[in-house]
Coordinates of N, CA, C and O in Angstrom, one line a residue:
X19 N 0.4 -1.1 0.3 CA 0.0 0.1 -0.3 C 1.2 1.1 -0.1 O 0.6 2.3 -0.6
X20 N 2.2 1.0 0.8 CA 2.9 2.4 0.7 C 3.8 3.0 -0.4 O 3.6 3.9 -1.0
X21 N 3.6 1.7 -1.5 CA 4.0 1.9 -2.8 C 3.1 3.1 -3.4 O 3.5 4.0 -4.2
X22 N 1.7 3.1 -3.7 CA 1.1 4.0 -4.2 C 0.7 5.1 -3.3 O 0.5 6.0 -3.7
X23 N 0.8 5.5 -1.5 CA 0.5 6.7 -1.5 C 1.8 7.4 -1.0 O 1.7 8.3 -0.4
X24 N 3.6 7.3 -0.9 CA 4.4 7.8 -1.0 C 4.3 8.5 -1.7 O 5.2 10.1 -0.5
X25 N 4.2 9.1 -2.2 CA 3.6 11.0 -3.0 C 2.2 11.2 -3.2 O 2.2 12.0 -4.1
X26 N 1.1 10.9 -2.2 CA 0.1 11.3 -2.2 C -0.2 12.6 -1.8 O -0.4 13.6 -2.7
X27 N 1.2 13.1 -1.2 CA 1.2 14.5 -1.2 C 1.0 15.7 -1.5 O 1.1 16.4 -1.9
X28 N 1.6 14.9 -3.1 CA 1.9 16.2 -4.1 C 0.2 16.1 -4.4 O 0.6 17.3 -5.6
X29 N -0.7 15.8 -4.8 CA -1.9 16.6 -5.5 C -2.3 17.5 -5.0 O -2.4 18.4 -5.0
X30 N -1.8 17.9 -3.2 CA -2.0 19.0 -2.8 C -0.5 20.0 -3.4 O -0.7 21.0 -2.7
X31 N 0.9 19.2 -3.1 CA 1.7 20.3 -3.3 C 2.0 20.8 -4.6 O 1.9 22.4 -4.4
X32 N 1.5 20.3 -5.8 CA 1.6 20.5 -6.9 C 0.3 21.9 -7.5 O -1.0 21.3 -7.1
X33 N 0.6 22.4 -8.4 CA -1.2 23.2 -8.7 C -0.9 23.1 -10.0 O 0.3 23.1 -10.8
X34 N -1.6 23.2 -11.1 CA -1.3 23.0 -12.9 C -2.5 24.4 -13.1 O -3.8 24.0 -12.8
X35 N -1.8 25.7 -13.7 CA -2.9 26.3 -14.5 C -1.4 27.2 -16.0 O -1.2 27.6 -15.6
X36 N -2.0 26.0 -16.8 CA -1.5 26.0 -17.6 C 0.1 25.2 -17.2 O 0.7 24.8 -18.1
X37 N 0.6 25.5 -16.2 CA 2.1 24.9 -16.1 C 2.3 24.3 -14.8 O 1.5 25.1 -14.4
X38 N 2.8 23.6 -14.5 CA 3.5 23.2 -13.0 C 4.2 24.5 -12.2 O 4.6 24.8 -12.5
X39 N 3.1 24.0 -11.0 CA 3.9 25.2 -9.8 C 3.9 24.5 -8.7 O 3.0 23.5 -8.8
X40 N 4.2 25.5 -7.5 CA 3.8 24.5 -6.4 C 3.0 25.8 -5.6 O 2.9 27.0 -6.0
X41 N 1.8 24.9 -5.0 CA 1.3 25.5 -3.8 C 1.6 26.3 -3.0 O 2.8 25.7 -2.5
X42 N 0.9 27.4 -1.9 CA 1.7 28.0 -0.9 C 2.0 26.7 0.2 O 2.6 26.6 0.7
X43 N 1.1 26.2 0.2 CA 1.2 24.8 1.5 C 2.6 23.8 0.9 O 3.2 23.1 1.5
X44 N 2.4 24.3 -0.4 CA 3.6 22.9 -1.3 C 4.8 23.4 -1.1 O 5.3 23.0 -0.4
X45 N 4.9 24.8 -0.8 CA 6.2 25.7 -1.1 C 6.9 25.5 0.5 O 7.9 25.3 0.6
X46 N 5.9 26.0 1.3 CA 5.9 25.8 2.7 C 6.4 24.7 3.5 O 7.1 24.1 4.5
X47 N 5.5 23.4 3.4 CA 5.3 22.1 4.0 C 6.0 21.3 3.1 O 6.8 20.4 4.0
X48 N 6.0 21.0 2.0 CA 6.3 20.1 1.2 C 5.3 18.5 1.3 O 4.2 18.2 2.5
X49 N 5.7 18.2 -0.1 CA 5.0 16.1 -0.1 C 4.7 15.7 1.1 O 3.7 15.2 1.4
X50 N 6.1 15.4 1.5 CA 6.1 14.3 2.7 C 5.0 14.5 3.8 O 4.1 13.6 4.3
X51 N 5.0 16.1 4.1 CA 4.1 16.1 5.5 C 2.8 15.8 5.0 O 1.6 15.2 5.4
X52 N 2.7 16.6 3.8 CA 0.8 16.9 3.6 C 0.6 15.3 2.8 O -0.3 14.9 3.3
X53 N 1.7 14.1 3.3 CA 1.5 13.0 2.7 C 0.8 12.4 4.1 O -0.7 11.5 4.1
X54 N 1.6 12.9 5.0 CA 1.4 11.9 6.3 C 0.3 12.5 6.7 O -1.0 11.8 7.1
X55 N 0.0 14.0 6.4 CA -1.5 14.5 7.1 C -3.0 13.5 6.6 O -3.6 13.5 7.8
X56 N -2.9 13.3 4.8 CA -3.8 12.6 4.3 C -3.8 11.6 5.0 O -4.9 11.4 4.5
X57 N -2.9 10.6 5.1 CA -3.5 9.4 5.8 C -3.9 9.6 7.0 O -4.7 8.8 7.6
X58 N -3.1 10.7 7.8 CA -4.2 10.3 9.5 C -5.5 10.5 9.1 O -6.4 9.9 10.0
X59 N -5.8 11.8 8.1 CA -7.4 11.7 8.4 C -8.2 10.9 7.4 O -9.3 10.6 8.2
X60 N -7.2 9.6 6.5 CA -8.6 8.8 6.0 C -8.3 8.0 7.5 O -9.1 7.2 7.6
X61 N -7.4 7.6 8.0 CA -7.4 6.3 9.0 C -7.7 6.7 10.1 O -8.6 5.3 10.8
X62 N -8.4 8.0 10.6 CA -9.3 8.5 11.3 C -10.4 8.0 11.0 O -11.7 7.6 12.0
X63 N -11.4 7.6 9.1 CA -12.8 7.3 9.3 C -12.3 5.9 9.2 O -13.8 5.3 9.2
X64 N -11.4 5.2 9.3 CA -11.5 3.8 9.6 C -12.8 3.5 10.2 O -13.3 2.3 10.4
X65 N -12.4 3.4 12.0 CA -13.2 2.6 12.9 C -14.8 3.4 12.6 O -15.2 2.5 12.9
X66 N -14.9 4.2 12.0 CA -16.5 4.6 11.8 C -17.0 3.7 10.4 O -17.8 3.1 10.3
X67 N -16.4 3.3 9.9 CA -15.9 2.3 8.4 C -16.6 1.0 8.0 O -17.1 0.1 8.0
X68 N -15.5 0.7 10.0 CA -15.5 -0.7 9.5 C -15.7 -1.0 11.0 O -15.8 -2.6 11.1
X69 N -16.6 0.0 12.0 CA -16.3 -1.1 13.1 C -14.9 -1.3 13.9 O -15.0 -1.5 15.3
X70 N -13.6 -1.0 13.5 CA -12.8 -1.4 14.1 C -11.6 -0.4 13.5 O -11.9 0.5 12.9
X71 N -10.2 -0.6 14.4 CA -9.0 0.9 14.5 C -8.6 -0.1 13.2 O -8.3 -1.0 13.1
X72 N -7.9 1.0 12.8 CA -6.5 0.9 11.6 C -5.6 -0.1 12.6 O -5.3 0.8 13.7
X73 N -4.7 -0.8 12.2 CA -4.2 -1.7 12.5 C -3.1 -0.7 12.7 O -2.2 0.1 11.8
X74 N -2.4 -0.3 14.3 CA -1.7 0.6 14.7 C -0.2 0.4 14.2 O 0.4 1.4 13.7
X75 N 0.0 -0.8 14.2 CA 1.8 -1.6 13.4 C 1.7 -0.8 11.7 O 2.7 -0.3 11.0
X76 N 0.5 -1.0 11.5 CA -0.1 -0.7 9.9 C 0.9 0.7 9.6 O 1.5 0.7 8.4
X77 N -0.3 1.5 10.6 CA -0.2 2.8 10.4 C 1.2 3.5 10.3 O 1.5 4.4 9.5
X78 N 1.8 2.6 10.9 CA 2.9 3.7 11.6 C 4.2 2.8 10.0 O 5.3 3.6 10.1
X79 N 4.4 2.0 9.8 CA 5.1 1.7 8.3 C 4.2 2.2 7.4 O 5.6 2.3 6.5
X80 N 3.4 2.6 7.1 CA 3.1 3.5 6.2 C 3.3 4.6 6.2 O 4.0 5.1 5.1
X81 N 2.9 5.6 7.6 CA 4.0 7.0 7.9 C 5.3 6.5 7.2 O 6.3 7.8 6.7
X82 N 5.7 5.6 7.8 CA 7.2 5.7 7.5 C 7.9 5.1 6.1 O 8.6 6.4 5.7
X83 N 7.3 4.4 5.1 CA 7.1 4.9 4.2 C 7.0 5.9 3.6 O 8.3 6.5 2.6
X84 N 6.1 6.7 3.6 CA 6.1 8.3 3.6 C 7.2 9.0 3.5 O 7.7 10.0 2.9
X85 N 7.9 9.2 5.2 CA 9.0 10.1 5.6 C 10.5 9.3 4.6 O 10.8 10.5 5.2
X86 N 10.6 8.1 4.5 CA 11.9 7.9 4.2 C 11.9 7.4 2.8 O 13.7 7.2 2.5
X87 N 11.2 7.8 2.0 CA 11.0 7.3 0.6 C 12.1 8.1 -0.1 O 12.9 7.6 -0.9
X88 N 12.8 9.4 -0.1 CA 13.8 9.9 -0.2 C 14.7 9.2 -0.1 O 16.0 9.3 -0.7
X89 N 15.1 8.4 0.8 CA 16.5 7.8 1.2 C 17.4 7.7 1.9 O 18.0 7.4 3.1
X90 N 17.8 9.4 2.0 CA 19.2 10.2 2.5 C 18.1 11.5 3.2 O 17.9 12.0 2.6
X91 N 18.8 11.9 3.7 CA 18.6 12.9 4.6 C 19.0 13.8 3.5 O 18.0 15.4 3.3
X92 N 20.3 14.8 2.8 CA 20.3 15.0 1.7 C 19.1 15.5 0.7 O 20.0 15.8 0.4
X93 N 18.4 14.2 0.5 CA 17.6 14.2 -0.5 C 16.6 14.3 0.1 O 15.3 14.5 -1.0
X94 N 15.9 14.9 1.4 CA 15.0 15.4 2.0 C 13.9 14.1 2.4 O 13.1 14.5 3.1
X95 N 14.6 13.0 3.1 CA 13.6 11.7 4.4 C 14.2 12.5 5.4 O 15.1 12.7 5.9
X96 N 12.9 13.1 6.1 CA 13.4 13.4 7.6 C 13.4 12.2 8.1 O 14.0 12.2 9.2
X97 N 13.3 11.1 7.9 CA 14.2 9.3 8.5 C 14.2 8.7 7.3 O 14.1 8.6 6.4
X98 N 15.6 7.9 7.5 CA 16.6 7.2 6.6 C 14.8 5.6 7.1 O 14.6 5.2 8.0
X99 N 15.2 5.2 5.4 CA 14.2 4.0 5.7 C 15.0 3.0 6.5 O 16.1 2.3 6.8
X100 N 13.9 2.6 7.3 CA 14.3 1.3 8.5 C 13.4 -0.4 8.3 O 13.8 -0.7 9.7
X101 N 12.7 -0.3 7.8 CA 12.2 -1.4 7.0 C 12.2 -2.2 5.8 O 12.7 -1.1 4.8
X102 N 12.2 -3.4 5.5 CA 12.4 -3.6 4.0 C 11.4 -3.5 2.9 O 12.6 -2.7 1.7
X103 N 10.2 -3.2 3.2 CA 9.4 -2.1 2.3 C 9.9 -1.1 2.1 O 9.8 -0.4 1.2
X104 N 9.8 0.0 3.6 CA 10.2 1.6 3.3 C 11.8 1.4 2.6 O 12.0 2.3 1.4
X105 N 13.1 0.8 2.2 CA 14.2 0.3 1.7 C 13.7 0.3 0.0 O 14.5 0.6 -0.9
X106 N 13.3 -0.8 0.0 CA 12.5 -1.5 -1.4 C 11.9 -0.2 -2.4 O 11.9 0.5 -3.6
X107 N 11.3 0.5 -1.4 CA 10.4 1.7 -2.2 C 11.3 2.8 -2.1 O 11.3 3.3 -3.5
X108 N 12.4 3.3 -1.6 CA 13.1 4.4 -1.7 C 14.1 3.6 -3.1 O 14.7 4.3 -4.4
X109 N 14.3 2.1 -3.5 CA 15.3 1.9 -4.7 C 14.1 1.9 -5.5 O 15.1 2.4 -6.7
X110 N 12.9 1.4 -6.2 CA 12.4 1.5 -6.4 C 11.9 2.9 -7.2 O 11.7 3.3 -8.4
X111 N 11.9 3.7 -6.3 CA 11.2 5.3 -6.6 C 12.6 5.7 -7.0 O 12.2 6.7 -8.4
X112 N 13.4 5.6 -6.7 CA 14.9 6.3 -7.1 C 15.4 5.6 -8.5 O 15.6 6.1 -9.6
X113 N 15.2 4.5 -9.0 CA 14.9 3.7 -9.9 C 14.2 4.7 -10.7 O 14.5 4.3 -12.1
X114 N 13.0 4.3 -10.9 CA 12.4 5.3 -11.6 C 12.7 6.7 -11.7 O 12.4 6.6 -13.5
X115 N 12.9 7.3 -11.0 CA 13.6 8.6 -11.5 C 14.9 8.2 -12.2 O 14.5 9.1 -13.5
X116 N 15.6 7.8 -12.3 CA 16.7 7.4 -13.4 C 16.4 6.7 -14.6 O 16.6 7.7 -15.3
X117 N 15.7 6.5 -14.7 CA 14.7 5.1 -16.0 C 14.6 6.5 -16.9 O 14.0 6.8 -17.9
X118 N 13.1 7.6 -15.9 CA 13.0 8.2 -16.0 C 13.5 9.8 -17.0 O 13.5 10.1 -18.2
X119 N 15.1 9.8 -16.5 CA 15.6 10.8 -16.4 C 16.6 10.1 -17.9 O 16.6 11.0 -18.6
X120 N 16.6 8.7 -17.6 CA 17.7 8.2 -19.5 C 16.5 8.6 -20.8 O 17.4 9.1 -21.6
X121 N 15.5 8.4 -20.2 CA 14.8 8.0 -21.5 C 13.9 9.6 -22.0 O 14.2 9.9 -23.3
X122 N 13.9 10.5 -21.1 CA 13.7 12.0 -21.1 C 15.0 13.0 -22.0 O 14.7 13.5 -23.0
X123 N 16.1 12.4 -21.5 CA 17.5 13.0 -22.5 C 17.2 12.1 -23.9 O 17.7 12.7 -24.5
X124 N 17.1 11.5 -24.4 CA 17.1 10.4 -25.0 C 16.5 11.0 -26.0 O 16.3 11.0 -26.9
X125 N 15.1 11.7 -25.9 CA 13.6 11.5 -25.9 C 14.4 12.9 -26.5 O 14.2 13.5 -28.3
X126 N 14.7 13.7 -26.0 CA 14.5 15.4 -26.3 C 15.9 15.2 -26.8 O 16.4 16.5 -27.0
X127 N 16.6 14.6 -26.6 CA 18.5 15.4 -27.6 C 18.0 15.4 -29.4 O 17.1 14.9 -29.9
X128 N 17.9 16.8 -29.1 CA 17.9 17.2 -30.3 C 19.5 17.6 -31.0 O 19.6 18.3 -32.4
X129 N 20.5 17.6 -30.7 CA 21.5 17.4 -30.7 C 22.5 16.9 -32.1 O 22.9 18.3 -33.0
X130 N 22.4 15.9 -32.0 CA 22.4 15.7 -33.7 C 22.2 14.3 -33.6 O 21.7 13.5 -32.9
X131 N 20.9 14.7 -34.6 CA 19.9 13.5 -35.3 C 20.9 12.7 -36.1 O 20.3 11.2 -35.9
X132 N 22.1 12.8 -36.4 CA 22.9 11.5 -37.4 C 23.6 10.6 -36.2 O 24.3 9.7 -36.4
X133 N 23.9 10.8 -35.1 CA 24.6 10.1 -34.1 C 23.7 9.1 -33.2 O 22.8 9.6 -32.6
X134 N 24.1 8.1 -33.0 CA 23.7 7.1 -32.1 C 23.9 7.5 -30.8 O 23.3 6.5 -29.7
X135 N 24.5 8.8 -30.2 CA 25.1 9.2 -28.6 C 24.4 10.3 -28.5 O 24.3 11.7 -29.6
X136 N 23.8 10.5 -27.2 CA 23.1 12.2 -26.7 C 24.6 12.6 -26.7 O 25.8 12.2 -26.3
X137 N 25.2 14.1 -26.2 CA 26.3 14.4 -25.7 C 26.2 14.0 -24.4 O 25.8 13.7 -23.8
X138 N 27.9 13.7 -24.0 CA 28.7 13.8 -22.7 C 27.4 14.7 -21.3 O 27.1 16.2 -21.7
X139 N 26.9 14.1 -20.5 CA 26.2 14.1 -19.6 C 27.4 14.6 -18.3 O 27.2 13.7 -17.6
X140 N 27.3 15.6 -17.8 CA 28.5 15.5 -16.9 C 28.0 15.5 -15.7 O 28.6 14.9 -15.0
X141 N 26.4 15.5 -15.6 CA 25.4 15.1 -13.8 C 25.6 13.5 -13.7 O 25.8 12.9 -12.7
X142 N 25.3 12.9 -15.2 CA 24.5 11.6 -15.4 C 26.9 10.5 -15.1 O 26.9 10.0 -15.7
X143 N 27.6 11.8 -15.9 CA 29.0 11.0 -16.0 C 28.9 10.3 -17.4 O 29.4 9.2 -17.1
X144 N 28.0 10.3 -18.3 CA 28.2 9.5 -19.5 C 27.2 9.9 -20.5 O 26.5 11.0 -20.1
X145 N 27.6 9.5 -21.5 CA 26.7 9.3 -22.5 C 25.5 8.6 -22.9 O 25.6 7.5 -22.4
X146 N 24.2 8.6 -23.5 CA 23.3 7.9 -23.7 C 23.2 7.3 -24.7 O 23.7 7.9 -25.9
X147 N 23.2 6.2 -25.2 CA 23.0 5.3 -26.2 C 21.7 5.6 -26.9 O 20.4 5.1 -26.0
X148 N 21.3 5.9 -28.1 CA 20.0 6.2 -28.7 C 19.2 5.4 -29.5 O 18.3 5.3 -29.3
X149 N 20.5 4.5 -29.9 CA 20.1 3.1 -30.9 C 20.6 4.0 -32.3 O 21.5 4.8 -32.4
X150 N 20.9 2.7 -32.8 CA 21.9 2.9 -34.2 C 21.1 3.9 -35.4 O 19.4 3.7 -34.8
X151 N 21.6 5.0 -35.4 CA 21.1 5.7 -36.6 C 20.7 4.8 -38.1 O 21.8 4.3 -38.1
X152 N 20.2 5.1 -38.8 CA 20.1 4.7 -40.0 C 21.5 5.1 -41.3 O 22.1 5.9 -41.1
X153 N 21.8 3.9 -41.6 CA 23.0 3.9 -42.2 C 24.8 4.4 -41.3 O 25.8 4.6 -41.8
X154 N 24.1 4.2 -40.1 CA 25.5 4.5 -39.1 C 26.0 2.9 -39.1 O 26.7 3.2 -37.8
X155 N 25.1 2.0 -38.7 CA 25.8 1.0 -37.9 C 27.0 0.7 -38.4 O 27.9 0.8 -39.5
X156 N 27.6 0.2 -37.1 CA 29.0 -0.1 -37.3 C 30.3 1.1 -37.1 O 31.4 0.7 -36.7
X157 N 29.2 2.0 -37.1 CA 30.3 3.3 -36.6 C 31.1 3.3 -35.5 O 30.5 3.1 -34.4
X158 N 32.1 3.8 -35.3 CA 32.8 4.0 -34.2 C 32.8 5.3 -33.6 O 33.2 6.1 -34.2
X159 N 32.9 5.2 -32.7 CA 32.8 6.7 -32.0 C 34.6 6.7 -31.2 O 34.8 6.3 -30.5
X160 N 35.1 8.0 -31.5 CA 36.2 7.6 -31.1 C 36.1 8.5 -29.7 O 34.9 9.1 -29.5
X161 N 36.5 7.8 -28.3 CA 36.5 7.8 -27.1 C 36.9 9.5 -26.4 O 36.2 10.0 -26.1
X162 N 37.7 10.2 -27.3 CA 37.8 11.3 -27.3 C 37.2 12.3 -27.9 O 36.1 13.9 -26.6
X163 N 36.3 12.0 -28.3 CA 34.9 12.9 -28.6 C 33.7 12.9 -27.6 O 33.2 13.5 -26.9
X164 N 33.6 12.0 -26.5 CA 32.9 11.3 -25.4 C 33.1 12.3 -24.4 O 32.3 12.5 -23.8
X165 N 34.1 12.9 -24.4 CA 34.2 13.3 -23.1 C 34.8 12.5 -21.7 O 35.1 13.6 -20.8
X166 N 35.0 11.1 -22.1 CA 35.4 10.7 -20.5 C 37.2 10.5 -20.8 O 37.3 11.0 -21.4

């Protein structure tokens, strides 16, 4: 369940009026805190709906997944992942972001339509292979050109 809820706060953090932006709440509080608040509101309704309280440990684990999914303090996590499901969520979220970054850079590369490679990206410390360009099969790219 935590994998579906970890970014739920983004529905209130972000706004859309022709372009994406941040709401005042999003700018001041952020999606992690908003997400925990949203979870608390829904969990408070469970006893009325089911006649039973929401399981305490499950609530703690879900909150932990929300607050730890960025993985490290320097990337905005208030807590480090401390359960198997929280560390799995962090790595899946990180993998998703990296794959998205790769595919976006390949899709948006307008630099050289004739090259099978993107330009060297210093933040990724690599060029990305876009695929073989028609007529360029077997072409060898000199290492010096790649910036490595």
